[in-house]
Short mmCIF file of C-alpha atoms and ligand atoms in Angstrom, two decimals:
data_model
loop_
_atom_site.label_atom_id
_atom_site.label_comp_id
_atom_site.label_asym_id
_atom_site.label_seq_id
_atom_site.Cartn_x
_atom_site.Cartn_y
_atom_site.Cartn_z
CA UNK A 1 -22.93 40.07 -41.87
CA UNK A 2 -22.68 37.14 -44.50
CA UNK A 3 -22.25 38.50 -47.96
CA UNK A 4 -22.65 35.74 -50.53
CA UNK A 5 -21.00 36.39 -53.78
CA UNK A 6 -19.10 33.82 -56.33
CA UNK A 7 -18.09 37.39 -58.65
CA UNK A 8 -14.54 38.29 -57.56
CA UNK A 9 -14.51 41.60 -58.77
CA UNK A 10 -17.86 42.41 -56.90
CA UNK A 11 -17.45 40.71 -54.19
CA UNK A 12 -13.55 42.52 -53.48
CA UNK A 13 -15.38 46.10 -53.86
CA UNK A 14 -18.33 45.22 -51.60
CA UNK A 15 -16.28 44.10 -49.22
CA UNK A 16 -14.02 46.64 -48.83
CA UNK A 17 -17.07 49.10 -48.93
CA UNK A 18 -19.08 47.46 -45.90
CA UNK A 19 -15.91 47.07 -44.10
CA UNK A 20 -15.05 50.69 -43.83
CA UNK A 21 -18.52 51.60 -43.03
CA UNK A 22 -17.50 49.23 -40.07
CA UNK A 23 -19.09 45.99 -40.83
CA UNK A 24 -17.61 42.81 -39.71
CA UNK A 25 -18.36 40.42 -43.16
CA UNK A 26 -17.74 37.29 -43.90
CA UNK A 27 -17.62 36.42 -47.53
CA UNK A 28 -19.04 33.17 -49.21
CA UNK A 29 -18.00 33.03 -52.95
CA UNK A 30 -20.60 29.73 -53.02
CA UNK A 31 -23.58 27.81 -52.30
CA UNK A 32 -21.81 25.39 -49.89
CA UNK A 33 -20.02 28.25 -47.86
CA UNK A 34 -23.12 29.97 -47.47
CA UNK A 35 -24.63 26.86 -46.01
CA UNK A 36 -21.69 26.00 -43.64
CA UNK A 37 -21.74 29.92 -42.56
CA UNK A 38 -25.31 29.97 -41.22
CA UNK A 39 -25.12 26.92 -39.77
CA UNK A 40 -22.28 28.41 -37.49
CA UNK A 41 -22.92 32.15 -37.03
CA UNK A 42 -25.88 34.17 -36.06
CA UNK A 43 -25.60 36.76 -38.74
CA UNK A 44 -27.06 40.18 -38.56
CA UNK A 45 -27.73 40.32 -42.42
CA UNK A 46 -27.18 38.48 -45.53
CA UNK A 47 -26.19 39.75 -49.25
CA UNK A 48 -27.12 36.91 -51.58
CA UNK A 49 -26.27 36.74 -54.61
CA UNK A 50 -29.00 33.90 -56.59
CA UNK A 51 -26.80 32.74 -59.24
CA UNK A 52 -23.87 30.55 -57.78
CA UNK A 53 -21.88 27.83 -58.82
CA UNK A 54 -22.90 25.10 -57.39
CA UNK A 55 -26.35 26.02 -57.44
CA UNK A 56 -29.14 28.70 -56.21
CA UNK A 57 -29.00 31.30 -53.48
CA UNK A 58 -32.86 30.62 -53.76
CA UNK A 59 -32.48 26.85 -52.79
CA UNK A 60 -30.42 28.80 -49.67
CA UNK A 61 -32.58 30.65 -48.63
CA UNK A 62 -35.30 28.46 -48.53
CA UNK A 63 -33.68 25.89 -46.30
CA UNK A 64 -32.64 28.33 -43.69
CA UNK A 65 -36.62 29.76 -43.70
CA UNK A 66 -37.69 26.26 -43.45
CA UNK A 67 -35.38 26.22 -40.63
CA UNK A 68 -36.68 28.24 -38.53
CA UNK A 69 -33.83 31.22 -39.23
CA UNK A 70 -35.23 34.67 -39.11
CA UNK A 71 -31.86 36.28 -40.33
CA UNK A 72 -32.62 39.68 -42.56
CA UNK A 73 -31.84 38.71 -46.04
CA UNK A 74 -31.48 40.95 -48.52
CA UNK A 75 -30.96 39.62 -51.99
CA UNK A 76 -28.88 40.73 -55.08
CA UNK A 77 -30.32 40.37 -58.43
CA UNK A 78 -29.76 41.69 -62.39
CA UNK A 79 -32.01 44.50 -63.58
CA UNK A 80 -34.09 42.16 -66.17
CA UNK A 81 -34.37 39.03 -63.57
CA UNK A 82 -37.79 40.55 -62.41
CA UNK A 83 -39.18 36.40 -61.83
CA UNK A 84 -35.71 36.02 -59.58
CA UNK A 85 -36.65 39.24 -57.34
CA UNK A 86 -40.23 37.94 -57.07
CA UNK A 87 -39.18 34.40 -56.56
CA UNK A 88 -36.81 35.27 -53.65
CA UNK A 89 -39.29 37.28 -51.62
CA UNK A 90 -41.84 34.49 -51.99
CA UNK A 91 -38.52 32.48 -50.70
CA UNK A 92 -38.64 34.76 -47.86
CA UNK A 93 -35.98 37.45 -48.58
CA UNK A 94 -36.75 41.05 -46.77
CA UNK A 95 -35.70 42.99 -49.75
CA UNK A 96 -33.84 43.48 -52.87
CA UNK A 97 -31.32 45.62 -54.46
CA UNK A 98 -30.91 45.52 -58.73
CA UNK A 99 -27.51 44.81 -59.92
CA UNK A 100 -25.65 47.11 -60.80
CA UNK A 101 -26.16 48.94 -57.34
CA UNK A 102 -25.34 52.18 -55.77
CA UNK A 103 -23.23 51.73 -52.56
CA UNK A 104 -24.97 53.88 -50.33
CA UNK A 105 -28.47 52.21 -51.20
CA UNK A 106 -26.92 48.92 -50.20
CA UNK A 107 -26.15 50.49 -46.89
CA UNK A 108 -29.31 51.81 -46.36
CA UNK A 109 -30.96 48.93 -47.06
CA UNK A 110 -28.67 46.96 -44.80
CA UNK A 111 -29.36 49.10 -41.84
CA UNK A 112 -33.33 49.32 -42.60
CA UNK A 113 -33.11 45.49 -42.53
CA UNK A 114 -30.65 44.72 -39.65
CA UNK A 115 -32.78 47.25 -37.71
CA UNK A 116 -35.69 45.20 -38.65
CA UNK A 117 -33.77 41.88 -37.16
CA UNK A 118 -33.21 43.56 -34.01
CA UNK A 119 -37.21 44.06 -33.56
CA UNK A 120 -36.13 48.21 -33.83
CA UNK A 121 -38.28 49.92 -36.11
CA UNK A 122 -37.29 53.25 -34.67
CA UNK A 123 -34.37 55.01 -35.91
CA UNK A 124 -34.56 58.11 -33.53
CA UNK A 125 -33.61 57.43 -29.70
CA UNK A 126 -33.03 59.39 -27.10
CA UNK A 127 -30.35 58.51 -24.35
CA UNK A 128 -29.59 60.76 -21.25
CA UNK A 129 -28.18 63.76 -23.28
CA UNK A 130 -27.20 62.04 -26.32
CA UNK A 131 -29.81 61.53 -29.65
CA UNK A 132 -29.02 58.98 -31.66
CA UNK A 133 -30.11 58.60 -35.27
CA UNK A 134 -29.30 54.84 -36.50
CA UNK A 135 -30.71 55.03 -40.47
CA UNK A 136 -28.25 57.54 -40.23
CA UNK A 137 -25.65 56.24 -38.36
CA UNK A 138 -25.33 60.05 -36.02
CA UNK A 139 -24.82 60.44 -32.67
CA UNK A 140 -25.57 64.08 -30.62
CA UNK A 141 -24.74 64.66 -27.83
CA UNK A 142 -26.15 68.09 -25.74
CA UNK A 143 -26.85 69.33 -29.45
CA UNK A 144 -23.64 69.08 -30.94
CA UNK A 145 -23.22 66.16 -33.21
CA UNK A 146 -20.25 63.65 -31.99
CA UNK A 147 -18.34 62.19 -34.99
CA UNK A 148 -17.57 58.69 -34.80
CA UNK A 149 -15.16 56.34 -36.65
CA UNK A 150 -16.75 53.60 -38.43
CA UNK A 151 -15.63 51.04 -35.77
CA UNK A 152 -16.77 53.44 -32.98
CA UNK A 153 -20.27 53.51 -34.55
CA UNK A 154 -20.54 49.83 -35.17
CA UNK A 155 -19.60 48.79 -31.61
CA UNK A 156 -21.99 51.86 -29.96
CA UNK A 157 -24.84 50.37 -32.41
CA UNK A 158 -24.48 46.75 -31.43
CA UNK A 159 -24.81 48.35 -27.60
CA UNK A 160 -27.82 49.66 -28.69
CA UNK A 161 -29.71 46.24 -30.49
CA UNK A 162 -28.84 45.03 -27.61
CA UNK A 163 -31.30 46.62 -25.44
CA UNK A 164 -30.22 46.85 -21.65
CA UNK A 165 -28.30 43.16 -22.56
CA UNK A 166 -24.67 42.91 -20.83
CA UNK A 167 -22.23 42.17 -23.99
CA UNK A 168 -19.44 39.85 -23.69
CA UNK A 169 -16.11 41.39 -25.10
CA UNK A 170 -16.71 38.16 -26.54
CA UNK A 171 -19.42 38.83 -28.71
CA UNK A 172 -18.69 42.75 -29.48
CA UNK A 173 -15.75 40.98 -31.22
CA UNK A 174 -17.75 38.82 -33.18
CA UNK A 175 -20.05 42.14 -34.06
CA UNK A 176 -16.42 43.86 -35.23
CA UNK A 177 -14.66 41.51 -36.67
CA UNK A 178 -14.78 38.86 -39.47
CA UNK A 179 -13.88 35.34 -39.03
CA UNK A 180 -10.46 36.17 -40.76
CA UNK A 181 -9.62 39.62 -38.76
CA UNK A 182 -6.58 39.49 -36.28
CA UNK A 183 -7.49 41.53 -32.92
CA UNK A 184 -5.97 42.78 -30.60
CA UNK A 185 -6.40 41.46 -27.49
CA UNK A 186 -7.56 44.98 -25.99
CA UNK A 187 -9.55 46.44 -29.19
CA UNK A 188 -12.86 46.35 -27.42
CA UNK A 189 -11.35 47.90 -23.80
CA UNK A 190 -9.76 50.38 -26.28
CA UNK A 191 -13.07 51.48 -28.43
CA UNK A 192 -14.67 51.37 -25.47
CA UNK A 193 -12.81 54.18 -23.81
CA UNK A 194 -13.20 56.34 -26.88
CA UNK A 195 -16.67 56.03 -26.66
CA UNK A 196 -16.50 57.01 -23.07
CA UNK A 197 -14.45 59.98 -23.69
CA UNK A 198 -16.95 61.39 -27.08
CA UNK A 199 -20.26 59.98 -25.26
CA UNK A 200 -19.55 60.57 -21.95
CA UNK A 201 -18.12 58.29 -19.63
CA UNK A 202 -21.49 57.31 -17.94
CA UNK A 203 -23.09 55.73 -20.83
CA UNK A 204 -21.07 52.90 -21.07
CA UNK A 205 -20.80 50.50 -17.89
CA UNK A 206 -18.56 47.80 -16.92
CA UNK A 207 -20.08 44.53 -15.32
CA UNK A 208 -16.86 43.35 -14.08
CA UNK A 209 -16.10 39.51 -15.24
CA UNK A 210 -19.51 40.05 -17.73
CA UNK A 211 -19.10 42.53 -19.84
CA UNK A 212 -20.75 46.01 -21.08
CA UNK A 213 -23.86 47.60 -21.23
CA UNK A 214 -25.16 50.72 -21.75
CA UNK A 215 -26.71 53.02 -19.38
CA1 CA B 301 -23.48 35.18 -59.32
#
């Protein structure tokens, strides 16, 4: 996700918070970055912050919805700025959270909206003998609930946006990492086995030369 954010302070504690929850973010402390960001990367969700300096996250916003961009936006506003809220969903923002914010409402909000992105208003799917709960970000499987690191659950629930698509290792990377992340060149081959070995080993296939999918 793109979190846009020209406060330091914020932006270095909600970055830190969406990247242990297992979040690849890329951080855009203005205006310009922003713009340069979206035009490159396919984003699952975007923080923005209005006030920036070197202009409006509204004036953002507006040119990537005039562009066509579909992107889940969610934006970040102060508690009295009641015209700002209003004026960003007219801009065509999905939703709002009030500075200051809790955390875990943030994260909420960002998987209600990513979810949305994705075309998945569902949150509870079944899979062979696993249940999967995505608002939640839980995994059963047989009944007993399978823990999952944060990096575990955020490659398993780009698997499941995708829908039936064969993932490059390619672009799971891109969904776990941020621009600015080294990786190791066999992260995905290694997350991929622990999923195997919590999940069972037949929900995740190999399409040799292509990539994964799951079962
Ligand atoms: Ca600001």
């Amino acid at each position: 996700m793109l979190l846009v954010e020209d406060t330091t302070d914020l932006a270095a504690s909600l970055l830190a918070h969406l990247r242990a929850q297992g979040h690849a973010v890329d951080l855009a402390p203005d205006a310009e970055t922003a713009r340069a960001a979206l035009a490159v990367s396919d984003y699952a969700c975007v923080i923005l912050d209005l006030g920036l300096p070197d202009g409006s996250g509204l004036d953002v916003l507006r040119e990537r919805r005039a562009a066509g961009d579909s992107t889940p936006v969610i934006i970040a506003t102060a508690r009295d700025q009641i015209a700002d809220r209003i004026a960003g969903l007219d801009a065509g923002a999905d939703d709002y959270v009030v500075k200051p914010f809790d955390l875990r409402e943030l994260s909420a909000r960002i998987r209600a909206n990513a979810r949305r992105g994705q075309g998945l208003p569902e949150t509870r799917l079944a899979i062979g003998a696993l249940e999967v709960d995505r608002a939640a970000a839980r995994v059963w499987r047989e009944g007993g609930e399978v823990r999952l690191t944060s990096r575990e659950w955020a490659l398993f629930d780009t698997m499941l946006g995708a829908r039936g698509r064969v993932l490059t290792k390619a672009a799971l990377e891109e969904a776990l990492y941020a621009f600015d992340t080294p990786i190791e060149g066999n992260a995905i081959e290694v997350y991929v086995s622990r999923l195997r070995q919590k999940l069972g080993a037949e929900v995740i296939e190999t399409r040799r030369g292509l990539g994964y999918v799951l079962s």
